[in-house]
PDB file of C-alpha atoms in Angstrom:
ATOM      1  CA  UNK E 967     100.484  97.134 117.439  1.00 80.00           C
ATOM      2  CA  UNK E 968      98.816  93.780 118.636  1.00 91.00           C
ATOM      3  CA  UNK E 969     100.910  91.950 120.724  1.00 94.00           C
ATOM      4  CA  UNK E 970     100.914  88.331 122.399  1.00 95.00           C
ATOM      5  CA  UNK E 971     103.348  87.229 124.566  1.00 96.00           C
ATOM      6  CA  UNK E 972     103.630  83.420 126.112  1.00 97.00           C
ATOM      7  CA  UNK E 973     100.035  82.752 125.321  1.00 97.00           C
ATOM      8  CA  UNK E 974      99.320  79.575 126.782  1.00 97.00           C
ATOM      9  CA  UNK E 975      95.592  77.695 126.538  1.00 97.00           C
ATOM     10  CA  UNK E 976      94.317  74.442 127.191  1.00 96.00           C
ATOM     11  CA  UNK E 977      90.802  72.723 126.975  1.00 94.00           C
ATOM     12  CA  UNK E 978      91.315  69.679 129.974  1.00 92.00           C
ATOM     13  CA  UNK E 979      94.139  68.176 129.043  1.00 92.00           C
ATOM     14  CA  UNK E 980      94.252  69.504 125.927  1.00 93.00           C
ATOM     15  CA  UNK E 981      97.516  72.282 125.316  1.00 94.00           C
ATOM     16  CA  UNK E 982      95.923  74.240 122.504  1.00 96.00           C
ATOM     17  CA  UNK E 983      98.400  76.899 122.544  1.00 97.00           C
ATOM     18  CA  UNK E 984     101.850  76.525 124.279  1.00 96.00           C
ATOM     19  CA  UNK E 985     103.916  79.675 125.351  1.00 96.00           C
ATOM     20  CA  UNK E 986     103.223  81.858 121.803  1.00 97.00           C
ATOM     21  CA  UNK E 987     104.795  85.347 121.700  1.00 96.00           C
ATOM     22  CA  UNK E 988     104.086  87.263 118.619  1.00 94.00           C
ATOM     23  CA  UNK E 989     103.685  91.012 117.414  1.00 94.00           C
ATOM     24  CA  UNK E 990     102.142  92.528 114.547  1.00 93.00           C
ATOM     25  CA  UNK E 991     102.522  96.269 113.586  1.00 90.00           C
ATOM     26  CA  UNK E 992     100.037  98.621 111.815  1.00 86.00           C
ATOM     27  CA  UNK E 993      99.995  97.987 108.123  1.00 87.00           C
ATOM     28  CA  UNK E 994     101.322  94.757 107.799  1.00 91.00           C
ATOM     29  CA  UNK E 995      99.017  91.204 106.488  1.00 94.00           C
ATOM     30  CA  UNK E 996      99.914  88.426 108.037  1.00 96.00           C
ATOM     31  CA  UNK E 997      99.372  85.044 106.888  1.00 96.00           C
ATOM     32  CA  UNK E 998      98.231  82.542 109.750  1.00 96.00           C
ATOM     33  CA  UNK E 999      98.799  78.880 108.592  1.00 95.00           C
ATOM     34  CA  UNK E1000      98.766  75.447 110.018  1.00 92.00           C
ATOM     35  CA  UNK E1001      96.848  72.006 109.825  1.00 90.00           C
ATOM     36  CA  UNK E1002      93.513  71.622 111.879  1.00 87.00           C
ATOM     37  CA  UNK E1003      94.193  71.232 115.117  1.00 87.00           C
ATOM     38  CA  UNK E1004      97.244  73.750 114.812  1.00 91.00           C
ATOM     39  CA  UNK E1005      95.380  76.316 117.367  1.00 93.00           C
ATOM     40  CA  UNK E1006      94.907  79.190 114.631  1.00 93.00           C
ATOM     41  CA  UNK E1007      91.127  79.363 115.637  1.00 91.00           C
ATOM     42  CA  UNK E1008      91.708  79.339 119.844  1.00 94.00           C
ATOM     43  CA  UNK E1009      94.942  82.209 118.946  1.00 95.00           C
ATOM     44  CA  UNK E1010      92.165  84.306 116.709  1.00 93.00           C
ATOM     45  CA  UNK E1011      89.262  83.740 119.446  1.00 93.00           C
ATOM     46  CA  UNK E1012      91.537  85.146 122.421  1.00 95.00           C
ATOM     47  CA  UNK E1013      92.511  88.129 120.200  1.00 93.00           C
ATOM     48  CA  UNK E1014      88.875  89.395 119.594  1.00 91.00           C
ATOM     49  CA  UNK E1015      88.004  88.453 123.463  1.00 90.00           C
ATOM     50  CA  UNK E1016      85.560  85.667 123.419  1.00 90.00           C
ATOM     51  CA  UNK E1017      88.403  83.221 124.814  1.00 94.00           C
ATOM     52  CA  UNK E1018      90.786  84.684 127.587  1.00 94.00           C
ATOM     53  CA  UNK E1019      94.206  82.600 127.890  1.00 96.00           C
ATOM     54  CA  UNK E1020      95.336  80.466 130.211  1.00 96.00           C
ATOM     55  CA  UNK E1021      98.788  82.614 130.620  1.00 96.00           C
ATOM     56  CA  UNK E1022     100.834  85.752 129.448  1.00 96.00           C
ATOM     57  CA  UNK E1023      99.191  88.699 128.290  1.00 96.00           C
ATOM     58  CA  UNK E1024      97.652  89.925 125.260  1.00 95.00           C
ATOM     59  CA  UNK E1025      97.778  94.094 123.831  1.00 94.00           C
ATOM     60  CA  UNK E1026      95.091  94.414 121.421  1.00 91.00           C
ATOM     61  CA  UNK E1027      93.239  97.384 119.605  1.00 89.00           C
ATOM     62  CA  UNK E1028      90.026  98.372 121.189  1.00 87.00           C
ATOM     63  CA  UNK E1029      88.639  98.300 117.479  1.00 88.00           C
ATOM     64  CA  UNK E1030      88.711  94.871 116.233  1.00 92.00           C
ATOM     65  CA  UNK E1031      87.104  93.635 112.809  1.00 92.00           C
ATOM     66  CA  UNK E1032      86.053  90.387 112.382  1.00 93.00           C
ATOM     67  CA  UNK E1033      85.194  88.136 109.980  1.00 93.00           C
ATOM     68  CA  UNK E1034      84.384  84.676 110.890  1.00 90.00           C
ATOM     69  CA  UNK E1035      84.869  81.691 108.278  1.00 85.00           C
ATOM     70  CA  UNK E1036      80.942  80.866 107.658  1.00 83.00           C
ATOM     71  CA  UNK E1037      79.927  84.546 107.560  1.00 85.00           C
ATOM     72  CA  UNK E1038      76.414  84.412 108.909  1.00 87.00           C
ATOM     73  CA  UNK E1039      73.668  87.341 107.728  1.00 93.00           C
ATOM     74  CA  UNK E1040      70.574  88.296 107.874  1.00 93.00           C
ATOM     75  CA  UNK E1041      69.263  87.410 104.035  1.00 94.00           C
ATOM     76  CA  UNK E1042      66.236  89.469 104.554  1.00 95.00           C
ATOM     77  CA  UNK E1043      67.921  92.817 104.782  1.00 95.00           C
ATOM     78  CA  UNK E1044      69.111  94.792 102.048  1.00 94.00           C
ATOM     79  CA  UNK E1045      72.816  95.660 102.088  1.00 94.00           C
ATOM     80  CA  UNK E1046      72.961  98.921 103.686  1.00 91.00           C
ATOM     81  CA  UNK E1047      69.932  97.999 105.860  1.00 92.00           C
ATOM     82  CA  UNK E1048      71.766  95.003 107.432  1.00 93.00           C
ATOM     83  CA  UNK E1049      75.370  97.451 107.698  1.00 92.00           C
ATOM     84  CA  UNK E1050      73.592  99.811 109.272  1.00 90.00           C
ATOM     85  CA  UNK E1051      71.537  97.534 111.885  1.00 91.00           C
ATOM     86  CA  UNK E1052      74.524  95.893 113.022  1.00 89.00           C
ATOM     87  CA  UNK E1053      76.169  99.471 113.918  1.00 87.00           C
ATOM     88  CA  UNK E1054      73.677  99.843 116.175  1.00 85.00           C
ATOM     89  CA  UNK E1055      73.268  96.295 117.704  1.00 82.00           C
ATOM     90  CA  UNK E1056      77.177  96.529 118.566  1.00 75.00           C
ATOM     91  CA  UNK E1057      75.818 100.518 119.663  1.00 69.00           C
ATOM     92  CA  UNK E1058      78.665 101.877 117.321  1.00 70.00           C
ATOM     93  CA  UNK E1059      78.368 105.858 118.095  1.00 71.00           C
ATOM     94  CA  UNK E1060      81.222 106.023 115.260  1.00 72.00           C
ATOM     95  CA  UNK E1061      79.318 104.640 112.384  1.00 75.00           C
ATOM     96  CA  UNK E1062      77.230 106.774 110.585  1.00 83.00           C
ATOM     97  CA  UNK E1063      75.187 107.095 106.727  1.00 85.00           C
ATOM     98  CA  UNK E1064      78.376 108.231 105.257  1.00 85.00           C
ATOM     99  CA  UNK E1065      80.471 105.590 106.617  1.00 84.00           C
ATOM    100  CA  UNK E1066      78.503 102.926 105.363  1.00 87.00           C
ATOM    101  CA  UNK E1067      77.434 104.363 101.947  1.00 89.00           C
ATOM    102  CA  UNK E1068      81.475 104.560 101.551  1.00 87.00           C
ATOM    103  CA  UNK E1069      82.220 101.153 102.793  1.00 87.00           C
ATOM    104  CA  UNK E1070      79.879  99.516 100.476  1.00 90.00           C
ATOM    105  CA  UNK E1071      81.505 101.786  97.682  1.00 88.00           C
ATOM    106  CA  UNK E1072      84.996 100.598  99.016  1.00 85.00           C
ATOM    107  CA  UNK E1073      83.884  96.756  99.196  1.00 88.00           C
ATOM    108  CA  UNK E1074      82.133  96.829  95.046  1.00 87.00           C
ATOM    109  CA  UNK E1075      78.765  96.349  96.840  1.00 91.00           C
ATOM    110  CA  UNK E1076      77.566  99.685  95.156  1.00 90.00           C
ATOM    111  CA  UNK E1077      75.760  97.951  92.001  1.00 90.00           C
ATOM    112  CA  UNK E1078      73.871  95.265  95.014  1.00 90.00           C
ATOM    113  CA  UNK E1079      73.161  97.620  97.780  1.00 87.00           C
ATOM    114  CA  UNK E1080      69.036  97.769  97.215  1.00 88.00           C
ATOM    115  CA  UNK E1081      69.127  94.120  96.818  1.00 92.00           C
ATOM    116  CA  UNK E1082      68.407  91.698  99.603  1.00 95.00           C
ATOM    117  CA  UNK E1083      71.221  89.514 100.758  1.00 96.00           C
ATOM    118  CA  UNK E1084      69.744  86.561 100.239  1.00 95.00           C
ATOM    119  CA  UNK E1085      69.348  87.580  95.973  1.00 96.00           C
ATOM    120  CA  UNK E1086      73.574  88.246  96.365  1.00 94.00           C
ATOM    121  CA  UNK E1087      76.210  85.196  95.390  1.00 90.00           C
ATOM    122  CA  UNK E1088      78.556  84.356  97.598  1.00 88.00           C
ATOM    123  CA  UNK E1089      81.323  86.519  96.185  1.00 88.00           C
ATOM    124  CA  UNK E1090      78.872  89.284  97.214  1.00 91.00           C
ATOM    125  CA  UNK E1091      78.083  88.201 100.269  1.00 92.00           C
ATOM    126  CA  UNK E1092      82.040  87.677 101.295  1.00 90.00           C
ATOM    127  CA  UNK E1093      82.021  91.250 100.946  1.00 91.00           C
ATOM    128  CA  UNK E1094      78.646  91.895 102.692  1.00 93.00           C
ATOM    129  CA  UNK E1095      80.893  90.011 105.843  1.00 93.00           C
ATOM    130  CA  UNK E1096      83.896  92.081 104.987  1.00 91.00           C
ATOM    131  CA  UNK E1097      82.164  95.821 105.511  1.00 91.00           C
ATOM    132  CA  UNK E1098      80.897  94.286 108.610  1.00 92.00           C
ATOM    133  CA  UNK E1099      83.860  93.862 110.026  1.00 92.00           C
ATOM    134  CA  UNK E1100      84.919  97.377 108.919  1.00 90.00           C
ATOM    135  CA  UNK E1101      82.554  99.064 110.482  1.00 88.00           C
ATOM    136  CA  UNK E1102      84.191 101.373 113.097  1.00 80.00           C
ATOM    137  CA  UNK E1103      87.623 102.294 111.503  1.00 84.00           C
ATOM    138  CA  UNK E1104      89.220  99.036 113.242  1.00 89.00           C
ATOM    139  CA  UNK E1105      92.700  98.910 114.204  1.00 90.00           C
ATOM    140  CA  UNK E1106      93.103  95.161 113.916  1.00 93.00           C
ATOM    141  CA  UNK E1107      91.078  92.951 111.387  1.00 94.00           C
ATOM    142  CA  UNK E1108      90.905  89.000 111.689  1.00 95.00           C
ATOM    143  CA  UNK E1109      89.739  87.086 108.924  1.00 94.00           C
ATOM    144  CA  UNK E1110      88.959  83.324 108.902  1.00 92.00           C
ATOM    145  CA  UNK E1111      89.572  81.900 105.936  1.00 89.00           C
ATOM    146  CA  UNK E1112      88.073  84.642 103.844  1.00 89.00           C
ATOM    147  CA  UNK E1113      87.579  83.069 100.551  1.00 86.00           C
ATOM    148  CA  UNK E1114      86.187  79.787 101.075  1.00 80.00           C
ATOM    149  CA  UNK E1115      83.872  78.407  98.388  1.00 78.00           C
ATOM    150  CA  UNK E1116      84.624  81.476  96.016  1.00 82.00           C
ATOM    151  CA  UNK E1117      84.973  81.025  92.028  1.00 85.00           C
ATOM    152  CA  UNK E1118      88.123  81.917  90.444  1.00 87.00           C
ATOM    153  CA  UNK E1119      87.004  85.577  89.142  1.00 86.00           C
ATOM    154  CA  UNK E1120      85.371  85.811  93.057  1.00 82.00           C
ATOM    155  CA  UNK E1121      89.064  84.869  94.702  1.00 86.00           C
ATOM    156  CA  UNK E1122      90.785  87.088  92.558  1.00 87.00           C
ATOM    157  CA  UNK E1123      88.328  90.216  93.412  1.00 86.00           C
ATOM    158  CA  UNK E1124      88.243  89.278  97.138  1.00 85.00           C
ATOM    159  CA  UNK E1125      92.059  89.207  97.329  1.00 87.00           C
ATOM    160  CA  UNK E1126      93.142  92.209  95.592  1.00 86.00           C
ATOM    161  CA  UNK E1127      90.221  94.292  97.807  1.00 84.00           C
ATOM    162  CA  UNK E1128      92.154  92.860 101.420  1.00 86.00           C
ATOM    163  CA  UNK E1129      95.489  93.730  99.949  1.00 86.00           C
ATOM    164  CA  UNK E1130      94.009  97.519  98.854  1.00 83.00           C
ATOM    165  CA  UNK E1131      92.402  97.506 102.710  1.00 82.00           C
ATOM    166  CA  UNK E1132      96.101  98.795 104.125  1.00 78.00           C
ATOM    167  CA  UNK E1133      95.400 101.887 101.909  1.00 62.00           C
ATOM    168  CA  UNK E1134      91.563 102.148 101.972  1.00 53.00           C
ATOM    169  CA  UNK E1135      90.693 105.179  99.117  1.00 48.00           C
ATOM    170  CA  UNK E1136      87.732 106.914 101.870  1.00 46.00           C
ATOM    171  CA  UNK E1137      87.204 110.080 101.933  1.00 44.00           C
ATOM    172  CA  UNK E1138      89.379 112.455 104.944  1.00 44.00           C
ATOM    173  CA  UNK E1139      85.668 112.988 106.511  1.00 42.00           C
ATOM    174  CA  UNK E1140      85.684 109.239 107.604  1.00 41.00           C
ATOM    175  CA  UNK E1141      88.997 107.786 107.219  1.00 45.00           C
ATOM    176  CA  UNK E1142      90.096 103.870 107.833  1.00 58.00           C
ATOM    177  CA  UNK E1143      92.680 103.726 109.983  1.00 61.00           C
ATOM    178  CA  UNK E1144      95.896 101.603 108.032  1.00 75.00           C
ATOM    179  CA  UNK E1145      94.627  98.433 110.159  1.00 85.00           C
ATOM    180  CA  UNK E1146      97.088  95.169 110.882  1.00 89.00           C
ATOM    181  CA  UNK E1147      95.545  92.208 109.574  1.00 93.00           C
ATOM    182  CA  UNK E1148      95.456  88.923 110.727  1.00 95.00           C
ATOM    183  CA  UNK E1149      94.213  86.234 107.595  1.00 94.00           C
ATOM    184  CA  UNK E1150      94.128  82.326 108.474  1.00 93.00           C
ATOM    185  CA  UNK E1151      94.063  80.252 105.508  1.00 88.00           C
ATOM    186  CA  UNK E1152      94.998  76.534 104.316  1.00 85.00           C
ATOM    187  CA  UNK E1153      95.708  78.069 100.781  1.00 86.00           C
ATOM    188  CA  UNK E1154      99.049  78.886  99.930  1.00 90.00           C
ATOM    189  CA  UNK E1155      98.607  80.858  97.339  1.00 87.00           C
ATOM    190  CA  UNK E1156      96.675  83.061  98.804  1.00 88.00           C
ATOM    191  CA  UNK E1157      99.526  83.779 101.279  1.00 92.00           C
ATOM    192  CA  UNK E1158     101.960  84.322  98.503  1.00 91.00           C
ATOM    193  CA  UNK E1159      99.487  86.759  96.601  1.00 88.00           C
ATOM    194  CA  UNK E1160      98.108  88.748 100.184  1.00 91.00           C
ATOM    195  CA  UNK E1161     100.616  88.623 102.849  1.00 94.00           C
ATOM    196  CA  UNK E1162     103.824  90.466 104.296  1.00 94.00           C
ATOM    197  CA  UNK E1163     104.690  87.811 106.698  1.00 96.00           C
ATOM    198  CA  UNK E1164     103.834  83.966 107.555  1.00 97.00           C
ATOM    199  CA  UNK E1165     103.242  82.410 110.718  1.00 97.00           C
ATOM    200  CA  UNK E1166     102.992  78.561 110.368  1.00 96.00           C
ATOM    201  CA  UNK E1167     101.386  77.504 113.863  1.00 95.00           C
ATOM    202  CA  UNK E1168     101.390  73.419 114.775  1.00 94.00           C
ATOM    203  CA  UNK E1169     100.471  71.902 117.707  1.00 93.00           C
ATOM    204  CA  UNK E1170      99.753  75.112 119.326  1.00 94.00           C
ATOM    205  CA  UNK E1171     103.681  76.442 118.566  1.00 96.00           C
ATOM    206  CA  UNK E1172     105.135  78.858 116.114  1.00 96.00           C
ATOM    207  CA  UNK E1173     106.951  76.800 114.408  1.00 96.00           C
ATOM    208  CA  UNK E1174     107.749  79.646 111.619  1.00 96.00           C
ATOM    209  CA  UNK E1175     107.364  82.977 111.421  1.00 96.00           C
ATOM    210  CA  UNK E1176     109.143  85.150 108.096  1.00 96.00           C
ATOM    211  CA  UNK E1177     108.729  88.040 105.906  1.00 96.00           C
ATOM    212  CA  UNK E1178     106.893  86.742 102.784  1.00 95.00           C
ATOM    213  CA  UNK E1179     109.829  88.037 100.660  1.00 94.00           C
ATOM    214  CA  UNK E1180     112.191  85.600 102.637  1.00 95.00           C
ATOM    215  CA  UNK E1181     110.709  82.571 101.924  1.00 94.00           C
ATOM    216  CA  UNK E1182     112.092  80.651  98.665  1.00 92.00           C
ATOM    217  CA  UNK E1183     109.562  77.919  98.441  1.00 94.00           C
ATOM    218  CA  UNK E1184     106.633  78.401 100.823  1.00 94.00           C
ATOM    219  CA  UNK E1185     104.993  74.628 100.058  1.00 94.00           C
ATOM    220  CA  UNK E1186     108.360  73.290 101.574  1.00 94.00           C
ATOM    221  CA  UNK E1187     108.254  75.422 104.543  1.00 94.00           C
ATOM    222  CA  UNK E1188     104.910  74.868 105.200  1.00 93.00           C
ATOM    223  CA  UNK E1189     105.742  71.082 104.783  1.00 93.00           C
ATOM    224  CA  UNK E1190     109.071  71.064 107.045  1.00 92.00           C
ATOM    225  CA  UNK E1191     107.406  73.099 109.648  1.00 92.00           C
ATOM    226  CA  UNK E1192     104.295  70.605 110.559  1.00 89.00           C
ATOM    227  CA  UNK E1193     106.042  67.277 110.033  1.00 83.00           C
ATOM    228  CA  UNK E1194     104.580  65.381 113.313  1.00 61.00           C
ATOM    229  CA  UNK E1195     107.471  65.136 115.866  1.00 54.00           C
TER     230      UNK E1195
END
């Protein structure tokens, strides 16, 4: 379980993040919303441990996946190539051939693997980022506004392989553990289509947090929740 309690963070003067408590339990997506500025990006940045906060604590998985909204690679590599060298810059002793040949199976990257990434479309390369972050079996996966810039066919693929990631179809020799996931967004939709549960953050508060199946009309929630005080 990944859990935050009275997070607080500030930049100067600046209260990014303002007493925010939350927990999140194995198996469960959860939509992260609000408008720039909200503090999604500082609340995502303290979970993975490149930002510590100000004050409470934070109870986070060892094994955290990451997948960061501009999704940089190396466009020289090939696919498994570039999988398999950034096992061993992060010195992954848990990552081995079979793990990545069945990630790349698992992520549709079969048909691409012996091409370089640099010959893949973006749709591809979203899911070049997306094994990256998988490699390891983690126990918590954050993903920044995974779909950005995809075509409709592209969204579609992208968001029906997160949802299948709670029950990943590996083989029992190399398992993925039934992460919690953690996806910030500014698209709705994709909420409505992904996610268990919403948390609408604004000026560095929850100002909502519900089950997905709760919510009657998310636009108006979404709406009601960041209207400036």
């Amino acid at each position: 379980m990944v859990s935050l309690q009275h997070i607080s963070k500030s930049f100067g003067s600046q209260k990014v993040l303002n007493d925010v408590s939350l927990e999140i339990p194995a198996g469960q997506i959860v939509g992260l919303l609000g408008p720039n500025g909200a503090g999604k990006s500082t609340l995502m940045k303290i979970l993975i441990g490149l930002w510590s906060a100000d004050s409470g604590t934070v109870s986070a998985p060892s094994r955290i996946g990451y997948l960061p909204e501009n999704n940089p690679l190396y466009e020289d590599m090939y696919v498994s190539e570039y999988l398999a060298f950034m096992a061993k810059m992060t010195n992954d002793q848990m990552v081995n051939d079979q793990m990545i040949n069945e990630l790349v199976e698992l992520v549709g990257l079969s048909p691409e693997r012996h091409k370089h990434i640099r010959e893949l479309s973006k749709g591809y390369r979203q899911r070049v980022g997306l094994a990256q972050a998988l490699l390891g079996d983690p126990e918590l996966l954050i993903l920044d506004e995974p779909t950005t810039g995809l075509d409709p066919n592209q969204l579609v693929e992208i968001r029906a392989l997160i949802r299948s990631l709670i029950n990943p179809p590996l083989s029992e020799a190399s398992p993925l553990i039934n992460p919690s996931i953690i996806l910030s967004t500014h698209i709705l939709q994709e909420v409505r289509e992904m996610c268990d549960r919403v948390i609408i953050l604004d000026h560095g508060t929850i100002k909502a947090d519900l089950p997905i199946d709760q919510i009657k009309n998310l636009e108006t929630l979404f709406h009601e929740a960041t209207l400036s005080k």
